[in-house]
Coordinates of C-alpha atoms and ligand atoms in Angstrom, one line a residue:
X1 CA 36.6 10.3 -10.7
X2 CA 33.4 8.2 -10.7
X3 CA 31.4 7.9 -7.6
X4 CA 31.6 4.8 -5.5
X5 CA 28.1 5.3 -4.2
X6 CA 25.3 3.1 -5.5
X7 CA 23.6 5.2 -8.1
X8 CA 20.0 4.8 -6.9
X9 CA 19.5 8.6 -6.9
X10 CA 19.4 11.1 -9.7
X11 CA 21.4 13.7 -7.7
X12 CA 21.6 17.4 -8.4
X13 CA 25.1 18.6 -8.8
X14 CA 25.1 20.4 -5.4
X15 CA 27.1 19.6 -2.3
X16 CA 26.3 21.3 0.9
X17 CA 28.8 21.7 3.7
X18 CA 27.1 24.0 6.2
X19 CA 23.6 24.9 7.3
X20 CA 22.0 27.5 9.5
X21 CA 18.2 28.0 9.9
X22 CA 16.6 27.9 6.4
X23 CA 19.9 28.4 4.6
X24 CA 22.5 25.9 3.2
X25 CA 26.0 26.7 1.9
X26 CA 27.7 24.8 -0.9
X27 CA 31.3 23.6 -1.0
X28 CA 32.0 26.5 -3.3
X29 CA 30.4 29.1 -1.1
X30 CA 26.9 29.6 -2.6
X31 CA 24.0 30.1 -0.3
X32 CA 20.7 28.4 -1.0
X33 CA 17.3 29.0 0.6
X34 CA 16.1 25.6 1.7
X35 CA 12.4 24.8 1.1
X36 CA 13.0 21.1 1.2
X37 CA 14.4 20.8 4.8
X38 CA 15.8 17.3 3.9
X39 CA 12.3 16.3 2.8
X40 CA 10.5 17.5 5.9
X41 CA 13.2 16.3 8.2
X42 CA 14.9 19.5 9.4
X43 CA 11.7 20.6 11.1
X44 CA 13.5 23.3 13.1
X45 CA 15.9 24.3 10.3
X46 CA 19.6 23.5 10.2
X47 CA 21.9 23.7 13.3
X48 CA 19.1 24.8 15.7
X49 CA 21.1 25.7 18.8
X50 CA 18.8 23.8 21.2
X51 CA 19.1 20.6 19.2
X52 CA 22.9 21.0 18.8
X53 CA 23.1 21.4 22.6
X54 CA 20.9 18.4 23.3
X55 CA 22.9 16.2 20.9
X56 CA 26.3 17.4 22.3
X57 CA 25.2 17.0 25.9
X58 CA 24.0 13.5 25.3
X59 CA 27.0 12.6 23.2
X60 CA 29.3 13.6 26.1
X61 CA 27.3 11.4 28.5
X62 CA 26.2 8.2 26.7
X63 CA 25.8 7.3 23.1
X64 CA 24.4 3.9 23.0
X65 CA 23.1 1.1 25.2
X66 CA 21.1 -1.9 24.1
X67 CA 17.4 -2.2 24.4
X68 CA 18.2 -5.0 26.8
X69 CA 18.1 -2.2 29.4
X70 CA 15.8 0.6 30.3
X71 CA 16.8 3.7 28.4
X72 CA 15.7 6.9 30.3
X73 CA 15.8 9.2 27.3
X74 CA 13.6 6.7 25.4
X75 CA 11.1 6.4 28.3
X76 CA 10.9 10.2 28.5
X77 CA 10.3 10.7 24.8
X78 CA 7.7 7.9 24.7
X79 CA 5.9 9.5 27.7
X80 CA 5.9 12.9 25.9
X81 CA 4.4 11.4 22.7
X82 CA 1.8 9.4 24.6
X83 CA 0.8 12.5 26.6
X84 CA 0.2 14.6 23.5
X85 CA -1.5 12.0 21.3
X86 CA -4.0 9.1 21.2
X87 CA -1.2 6.6 21.9
X88 CA -0.6 4.4 24.9
X89 CA 2.5 2.7 23.5
X90 CA 5.5 3.8 21.5
X91 CA 8.2 1.8 19.7
X92 CA 11.2 3.7 18.4
X93 CA 12.8 3.0 15.0
X94 CA 15.6 4.7 12.9
X95 CA 13.4 5.5 9.9
X96 CA 9.9 5.7 8.4
X97 CA 10.5 2.4 6.6
X98 CA 11.1 0.6 9.8
X99 CA 8.0 2.2 11.3
X100 CA 6.0 0.8 8.3
X101 CA 7.4 -2.7 8.9
X102 CA 6.3 -2.6 12.6
X103 CA 2.9 -1.1 11.8
X104 CA 2.2 -4.0 9.4
X105 CA 3.4 -6.6 11.8
X106 CA 1.5 -5.1 14.7
X107 CA -1.8 -5.0 12.8
X108 CA -1.5 -8.7 11.6
X109 CA -0.4 -9.8 15.1
X110 CA -3.3 -8.0 16.7
X111 CA -5.8 -10.1 14.6
X112 CA -3.8 -13.3 15.1
X113 CA -3.9 -12.9 18.8
X114 CA -7.6 -12.1 18.8
X115 CA -8.0 -15.6 17.4
X116 CA -9.1 -14.6 13.9
X117 CA -6.1 -14.0 11.6
X118 CA -6.5 -11.3 8.9
X119 CA -3.7 -10.5 6.4
X120 CA -5.4 -8.2 4.0
X121 CA -4.2 -4.5 4.2
X122 CA -5.8 -1.8 2.1
X123 CA -3.5 0.9 0.8
X124 CA -3.8 3.7 -1.8
X125 CA -2.4 4.5 -5.2
X126 CA 0.2 7.2 -5.0
X127 CA 1.1 6.2 -1.5
X128 CA 4.7 6.1 -0.1
X129 CA 5.5 4.1 3.0
X130 CA 9.2 3.4 2.5
X131 CA 11.5 1.1 0.5
X132 CA 11.5 -2.2 2.4
X133 CA 9.9 -5.2 0.8
X134 CA 6.8 -4.7 3.0
X135 CA 6.6 -1.0 2.3
X136 CA 6.9 -1.3 -1.5
X137 CA 4.3 -4.1 -1.5
X138 CA 2.0 -1.8 0.4
X139 CA 2.4 1.1 -2.0
X140 CA 2.4 -1.3 -4.9
X141 CA 3.5 1.1 -7.7
X142 CA 5.3 -0.5 -10.7
X143 CA 8.1 2.1 -10.2
X144 CA 8.9 0.8 -6.7
X145 CA 8.2 -2.9 -7.1
X146 CA 9.5 -3.8 -10.6
X147 CA 12.1 -6.5 -10.4
X148 CA 11.8 -7.0 -6.7
X149 CA 9.3 -9.8 -6.7
X150 CA 7.9 -12.0 -5.3
X151 CA 6.2 -9.2 -3.3
X152 CA 4.9 -9.7 0.2
X153 CA 1.3 -10.7 -0.3
X154 CA -1.8 -9.3 1.3
X155 CA -2.0 -5.7 0.0
X156 CA -4.6 -4.0 -2.2
X157 CA -4.3 -0.6 -3.6
X158 CA -7.4 1.6 -4.2
X159 CA -7.7 4.8 -6.1
X160 CA -7.2 7.9 -4.0
X161 CA -10.7 9.4 -3.3
X162 CA -12.7 6.4 -4.6
X163 CA -15.2 5.9 -1.8
X164 CA -17.2 3.3 -3.7
X165 CA -14.1 1.1 -4.2
X166 CA -13.2 1.5 -0.5
X167 CA -16.7 0.5 0.7
X168 CA -16.5 -2.6 -1.7
X169 CA -13.0 -3.6 -0.6
X170 CA -13.3 -3.4 3.1
X171 CA -14.6 -6.7 4.6
X172 CA -14.4 -8.8 7.7
X173 CA -11.1 -10.1 6.3
X174 CA -9.5 -6.6 6.2
X175 CA -6.7 -6.5 8.7
X176 CA -6.0 -2.7 8.4
X177 CA -6.2 0.3 6.2
X178 CA -3.0 2.3 5.8
X179 CA -3.1 5.9 4.5
X180 CA -1.2 9.2 4.6
X181 CA -3.5 12.0 5.8
X182 CA -1.5 14.1 3.3
X183 CA 0.3 12.2 0.5
X184 CA 3.8 13.6 0.3
X185 CA 5.6 11.7 -2.5
X186 CA 2.3 11.3 -4.2
X187 CA 2.1 15.0 -4.9
X188 CA 0.8 16.7 -1.7
X189 CA -2.7 15.3 -1.9
X190 CA -4.7 16.1 1.2
X191 CA -7.2 13.6 2.5
X192 CA -10.3 15.7 3.3
X193 CA -11.3 15.6 7.0
X194 CA -14.7 14.1 6.1
X195 CA -12.9 11.2 4.3
X196 CA -10.7 10.4 7.3
X197 CA -13.8 10.4 9.5
X198 CA -15.6 8.1 7.1
X199 CA -12.6 5.9 6.9
X200 CA -12.5 5.7 10.7
X201 CA -16.1 4.6 10.8
X202 CA -15.6 2.0 8.0
X203 CA -12.7 0.5 9.9
X204 CA -14.7 0.4 13.1
X205 CA -17.7 -1.3 11.5
X206 CA -15.5 -4.0 10.0
X207 CA -13.1 -4.5 12.9
X208 CA -10.1 -3.3 10.8
X209 CA -7.3 -1.2 12.3
X210 CA -6.6 2.2 10.9
X211 CA -2.9 2.9 10.4
X212 CA -1.9 6.5 9.6
X213 CA 1.4 7.2 8.0
X214 CA 2.3 10.6 9.4
X215 CA 6.0 10.3 8.6
X216 CA 5.9 13.3 6.3
X217 CA 2.8 15.2 7.4
X218 CA 3.2 14.8 11.1
X219 CA 5.2 16.6 13.8
X220 CA 3.6 20.0 13.3
X221 CA 3.8 20.2 9.6
X222 CA 0.1 20.8 9.0
X223 CA -0.2 23.2 11.9
X224 CA -1.4 20.6 14.4
X225 CA 1.1 18.2 16.1
X226 CA -0.4 15.4 13.9
X227 CA -2.4 15.9 10.7
X228 CA -5.3 13.7 11.8
X229 CA -6.1 16.1 14.7
X230 CA -7.8 18.4 12.1
X231 CA -10.4 15.6 11.4
X232 CA -11.1 15.0 15.1
X233 CA -10.5 11.2 14.8
X234 CA -7.6 9.0 15.9
X235 CA -5.9 6.0 14.4
X236 CA -5.1 2.7 16.1
X237 CA -1.5 2.8 14.9
X238 CA 0.5 5.7 13.6
X239 CA 3.9 5.9 11.9
X240 CA 6.2 8.9 12.6
X241 CA 9.7 9.7 11.4
X242 CA 11.3 12.5 9.5
X243 CA 10.6 15.7 11.5
X244 CA 10.6 13.9 14.9
X245 CA 14.4 13.7 14.9
X246 CA 15.0 17.2 13.4
X247 CA 17.7 15.7 11.3
X248 CA 18.9 12.9 13.6
X249 CA 17.7 9.5 12.3
X250 CA 14.6 8.6 14.4
X251 CA 11.2 7.1 13.8
X252 CA 8.4 5.8 15.9
X253 CA 5.3 3.7 15.9
X254 CA 2.5 4.9 18.2
X255 CA -0.4 2.7 19.1
X256 CA -3.3 2.3 21.4
X257 CA -2.9 -0.4 24.1
X258 CA -5.5 -2.5 22.3
X259 CA -3.8 -2.3 18.8
X260 CA -0.4 -3.0 20.4
X261 CA -1.6 -5.9 22.5
X262 CA 0.0 -8.6 20.3
X263 CA 3.5 -7.1 20.5
X264 CA 4.7 -8.8 23.6
X265 CA 8.3 -9.5 24.7
X266 CA 10.3 -11.1 21.9
X267 CA 8.0 -10.2 19.0
X268 CA 10.0 -7.2 17.7
X269 CA 13.2 -5.4 18.3
X270 CA 15.9 -3.0 17.0
X271 CA 19.5 -2.6 17.9
X272 CA 19.6 1.2 17.4
X273 CA 15.9 2.1 17.6
X274 CA 15.3 4.5 20.5
X275 CA 19.0 5.0 21.3
X276 CA 20.0 7.7 23.8
X277 CA 21.3 10.1 21.2
X278 CA 18.2 9.9 19.0
X279 CA 15.8 10.2 21.9
X280 CA 17.7 13.1 23.5
X281 CA 17.3 15.1 20.3
X282 CA 13.7 13.8 19.7
X283 CA 12.7 15.0 23.2
X284 CA 14.1 18.5 22.5
X285 CA 12.2 18.6 19.1
X286 CA 9.0 17.5 20.9
X287 CA 9.5 20.1 23.6
X288 CA 9.7 22.9 21.0
X289 CA 7.1 21.7 18.4
X290 CA 4.4 20.2 20.7
X291 CA 3.6 23.6 22.1
X292 CA 0.4 25.6 21.3
X293 CA 2.3 28.9 20.7
X294 CA 4.7 27.3 18.3
X295 CA 1.9 25.6 16.4
X296 CA 0.0 28.9 16.2
X297 CA 3.1 30.4 14.6
X298 CA 3.3 27.5 12.1
X299 CA -0.3 28.3 11.1
X300 CA 0.4 32.0 10.8
X301 CA 3.5 31.4 8.7
X302 CA 1.6 28.9 6.6
X303 CA -1.2 31.4 5.8
X304 CA 1.4 34.1 4.9
X305 CA 3.2 31.7 2.6
X306 CA 0.1 30.3 1.0
X307 CA -1.2 33.8 0.2
X308 CA 2.0 34.6 -1.5
X309 CA 1.9 31.3 -3.4
X310 CA -1.7 31.9 -4.6
X311 CA -0.4 35.3 -6.1
X312 CA 2.6 33.5 -7.6
X313 CA 0.3 31.0 -9.3
X314 CA -2.0 33.8 -10.6
X315 CA 1.1 35.6 -11.9
X316 CA 2.5 32.6 -13.7
X317 CA -0.4 30.7 -15.3
X318 CA 1.9 29.1 -17.9
X319 CA 4.0 27.5 -15.1
X320 CA 1.6 26.7 -12.2
X321 CA -2.1 26.1 -11.9
X322 CA -2.7 25.3 -8.3
X323 CA -1.5 25.4 -4.7
X324 CA -1.9 22.2 -2.8
X325 CA -1.5 21.2 0.8
X326 CA -2.1 22.3 4.4
X327 CA 0.1 24.2 6.8
X328 CA 3.7 24.0 5.7
X329 CA 3.4 20.8 3.6
X330 CA 2.7 22.7 0.4
X331 CA 2.8 21.9 -3.3
X332 CA 2.6 23.8 -6.5
X333 CA 1.0 21.8 -9.3
X334 CA 2.9 22.6 -12.5
X335 CA 1.7 23.1 -16.1
X336 CA 5.2 22.6 -17.4
X337 CA 7.3 19.6 -16.3
X338 CA 7.9 20.0 -12.5
X339 CA 11.5 19.0 -12.9
X340 CA 12.1 22.1 -15.0
X341 CA 10.8 24.3 -12.1
X342 CA 12.9 22.5 -9.5
X343 CA 16.0 23.1 -11.8
X344 CA 15.1 26.7 -12.3
X345 CA 14.9 27.0 -8.6
X346 CA 18.5 25.7 -8.3
X347 CA 19.6 28.4 -10.7
X348 CA 17.9 30.9 -8.3
X349 CA 19.7 29.4 -5.3
X350 CA 16.4 27.9 -4.0
X351 CA 15.7 24.3 -3.0
X352 CA 12.4 22.7 -3.7
X353 CA 11.5 19.0 -3.9
X354 CA 9.9 17.2 -6.8
X355 CA 6.9 14.9 -6.2
X356 CA 4.7 12.7 -8.3
X357 CA 1.7 14.2 -10.1
X358 CA 3.8 17.0 -11.6
X359 CA 4.1 18.8 -8.3
X360 CA 7.0 20.7 -6.6
X361 CA 7.0 20.4 -2.9
X362 CA 7.6 23.2 -0.5
X363 CA 8.5 21.9 3.0
X364 CA 10.3 24.6 4.8
X365 CA 11.5 24.5 8.3
X366 CA 8.5 25.1 10.6
X367 CA 10.2 28.0 12.2
X368 CA 11.2 29.7 8.9
X369 CA 11.4 33.5 9.5
X370 CA 8.9 35.7 7.7
X371 CA 11.7 37.4 5.8
X372 CA 12.8 34.0 4.4
X373 CA 9.2 33.3 3.3
X374 CA 9.2 36.6 1.4
X375 CA 12.6 35.8 -0.1
X376 CA 11.4 32.3 -1.1
X377 CA 8.5 33.9 -2.9
X378 CA 10.8 36.2 -4.8
X379 CA 13.1 33.3 -5.8
X380 CA 10.1 31.2 -6.9
X381 CA 9.0 34.2 -9.0
X382 CA 12.5 34.4 -10.5
X383 CA 12.4 30.6 -11.2
X384 CA 9.0 30.8 -12.8
X385 CA 10.1 33.7 -14.9
X386 CA 13.1 31.7 -16.2
X387 CA 10.9 28.7 -17.0
X388 CA 8.5 31.0 -19.0
X389 CA 11.4 32.5 -21.0
X390 CA 12.7 29.0 -21.9
X391 CA 9.2 27.7 -22.8
Ligands
PLP1 C1 9.8 9.3 3.8 C2 8.5 8.5 4.1 C3 8.6 7.2 4.5 C4 9.9 6.4 4.6 O1 10.7 7.0 5.6 P1 12.3 6.7 5.5 O2 12.8 7.3 6.8 O3 12.8 7.2 4.3 O4 12.4 5.2 5.6 C5 7.4 6.6 4.8 N1 6.2 7.2 4.7 C6 6.1 8.5 4.3 C7 4.8 9.1 4.2 C8 7.3 9.2 3.9 O5 7.2 10.4 3.5

């Protein structure tokens, strides 16, 4: 029977019905090692007992109340995020896309309320900020925008790593610069710390706001709670989602008091954003991830995994030519079509995620056991071997 679902995805013929840790089970009983984690969403793996308990406990007490009232779980999570970051203010959303919408609105409103409206937002080629009309206009790629015009005006896309173009583009009319510290969909492209520092300085000298999209690279993924911490600079506005809910839909916009100053009562809202269920789970995720010992483990596991991946690349030069990324947001740049490698992974009961720039993404649960890392490397080796034989 044909599917009643809108066919906007090229779906693999796999249906999962159960998960535990880094493993997923299909409807016909096959077990897959999951290096995708729902695209960096299941940050603590599947069915983490503490998250299951937090959700169950909140579900038994209160599911939903309107943002017309003070929501204790939301207040608590906002306080936890503010205490661990640059932010003074937090707004909760249900997704990364909604976080992008608010980040754009907040930046424009900031300049409006300062008495000198600025609309122009600088973004980068290969970026991904979501699928709303605003977010696709920001990213600007033909693939995402074709047929959906007229697009929201006010966005410019610069080449990734083109410092000259950036210096030329940023002016006193620049509202904000929006960038992922590690491009996820774009192919695990890491923004060097020096560049992020330089970008911070450029924004400051032109009065533009710096918006960091940490939807994919945040929440412990790089081995720090947020990726920008490695560079020692802070944004004015930050988008968070994916890992923050550990699998429950949750996103957030974090901002300094100054950047958030235009967002007064009545300027924005959300029916579901920051609801008790999402925030109860989010608080538990934060409790576990925003912990120095946990993050030290992420770094240790990342070093272990990366070392194995370097050997894998060396052993299969006809399939891979480079490891990319930082922490547990990793990519393998492929010499063959990356889709072939993802597919060979499925045949080896291994899930990886394709990205642009002919890369396969490896985004395991942050608490993946060392044994599963070793097993993942064996299965990647099997998949690479199969690709070589078919080449
Ligand atoms: C996934 C993603 C988004 C969009 O998040 P959704 O929850 O899918 O709306 C935005 N930015 C980045 C960097 C992402 O990886």
